[in-house]
Amino acid sequence: MNINPSKPGFPINEDKSDGFPSISRIIQLILRYWYLYALSIIIASVGVFLYHRYTIPIYKASTTLIFNTSEKRSMTSSDLIEGFGLSADAKNLENQTFIIKSYKTVFRTISKLDFNIEYFSEGNFKNTELYTSSPFEVALDSTTNHLINIPIHIEFLESNSFRLSINSEGGNSYNYKNRSYVGGIGNTNYSNIFKLNEPIQTPAGTFTIKLKTEGIVNIGNPYYFKFRSPESLTSEYQSKLGVSNYSESSSILFMTVIGENPNKLLRFLDQLGIELIEYNLEQKNQIAGRSLQFIQLQLASISDTLKHAQNRLLEFQKKNRFLEPKTSSAQLSTQYFETEKEEKILTLKKEYFTSLQQKIANDPNGSDYMLPAFTDDINQTINRLILDLTTLNNEIDQLKKETSSNNPYLTTLIQKSAIARANLNLAIDKILENIKMEETIYSKQMSSLETQINQLPEIEKKYLEIDRTYKLNDAIYTFLLQKNSETQITKASNVPDNEVVDQASINGIISPDKKGNYSKAIMLALLIPSILIAIIEVFNVRIRSKDDLTNLIPQLPLLGMIPRLKDAGLNIMINNPHSDIAEAFRSIRTRLNFLGNSKESRVFTVTSTNTGDGKTFFSVNLASAYAISGKKTALVGFDLRKPKLSELFKLNNSIGISNYLISECEMEDICYSDYQPNLTIIPAGVIPPNPSELIGNSRTELLFSWLRDNYEVIIIDSPPVGVVADARLLMVYSDAHLFLVRYNHTHKEHLKRTVQDLINENISSLGIIFNDIQKKEYRYGNYYSEYYGEKN
């Protein structure tokens, strides 16, 4: 708000604050509270150091696998010779990811590792696992039950003995031989001394403690070990295992696992790679093995028939001494043999497909189907459908062990399996229909040939029948032997689709992140003090800096700043004339003269928002400064409610201004001029019951008229304008009004409201005096050097 005073006075500052602290103010706050930042940084750094020192690091290990996938969806006869393979869907990376992370795969891996017993060395703040560096080992008796996941403490003593102790509130027991949980035990508090290399029986199970050959045991150093079940280890490592592909178009997978012991992580990933390769090869060999089983059953059946036919032929030749049939008869027999041979092969196919269909009906969720070893091109669809169904059923079986029955993905797989099973049954039905049609054709051909054969002589016909039966069984036997050999070669030539590209390696420590934690700690160390300072500033209701003043009341000029000076007495100008505070009063005097008008007399009202702002102290020293400069000065104590001048200058308080205003005395009677040359003290007098009414009467105007006639400078020590109206009444007689603000004492809101009221009432020539400020604030705001180039 602009002020347009009616008489000349102090200039009005037109600049308005935007409400935001300036950069210089922010820097001041940081420098003022530097110790908070220093302390916060030290605490944060020490905290992070201790955290890293006593936190067990988490490592990350990784390995790379490649899957030799094929884009072909069907299998040809040459595929069977090269080896039975999983379908393209089974090699799909999504399916492979599921297989890798499945409970079954991880359990197979854990079962091959020595993770069932964990060894630790106890420390003051953290315990260290001794996977490969334990000085002792535990040989457990797998036939007994063992308490799992409970620390079993070991303290080695002299003479090959040790103390074993167990303190537990209860736990589960596990039988490693049966691989099953066998209940639990209650609270256990057990301690005993045992000998090394001797079986011991404890509540935790039966086992033997042995020292390793290279182990060095520290006597008295505490150790402990824990039994772990394969099931709990599987769940633990399954949750730590991660699988990701190199790119969408790539068949390379990265397998990662995290944990506290890097050696165990490497062992786990290496063994996992081996298990995946063995599992893939095992699936292929199982399919080939079931095909071999079918062929060998047929071979066993046909072998007896072949022997019987051979014996009949030899017996017939011996008995009848029959040599060779006619050429026409031989040709007719050969045609019948070829037809009967094809019909027999059809019968084998029919038996296979009928058996497969019964297997599907009896075990719809099975995965032990076989591929036909004597397939042809028409059965390529069957091959693909069998492999698809096998893959889906395997995946469903694994997923059922790990999720609930209402899992959406499991439901989708079951639906896909039902569709694949229906498609397979439909395809088999079509093939069986084709087989039936071919059997009808061969049956007609054989009937025609039989008619012709029946016209031959009886002995020749008999011979041809026995010879044909022998040749047919021999051909079928030879055919099955060939397929058996081909399938054996196929099984032997099977190679896994998976290949480990990179052996397991440690990628580094992922937690704790030293660099990141130190960065976060430094950020917090800077942020927390900043927030604290901001909160202090937000809730600060006192004036604490020059910026507080300029931001709060930018309309009024700052005429001067009085630094704090302890134990300097009342009159600084007399007691300590060379001090910073004395120089501050001289600067204020100089500026008041520089800004003054042309009147011969100057009247200054000194006021503030409340008591305790230092009005009397300021009035005394400003009056003394003028008196020292040779100005005839009057210091008037117009605070009629709480007078202080009489007490400070040890004057007679029974007579003063209040007495003059009620006409009990004249002005000459209340003037005291023996304190300092050119300085007259006019005390307040007796405290009246009605100060405001006294100030408002006509004798007040006479008093100021007399003062202007007799003195060059009049300093009025008035009551606080923010509390009572007395100072407002006195401002009518003043040329300028000095508003005192005391550092860390004056209330912001009270100051703003009081000044705004004065501005609204068009009080002119208002100026701010910042009192009792800190030295650094005074140095920073050394305004007089701006005008005069002076130094303290």
PDB file of C-alpha atoms in Angstrom, residues 345 491 528 592 612:
ATOM      1  CA  ILE A 345       1.034-104.819 -40.896  1.00  0.00           C
ATOM      2  CA  LYS A 491      17.141 -93.588 -28.759  1.00  0.00           C
ATOM      3  CA  ILE A 528      16.311 -33.629   6.777  1.00  0.00           C
ATOM      4  CA  LEU A 592      17.814  11.038  10.357  1.00  0.00           C
ATOM      5  CA  GLY A 612      10.280  -5.223  25.907  1.00  0.00           C
TER       6      GLY A 612
END
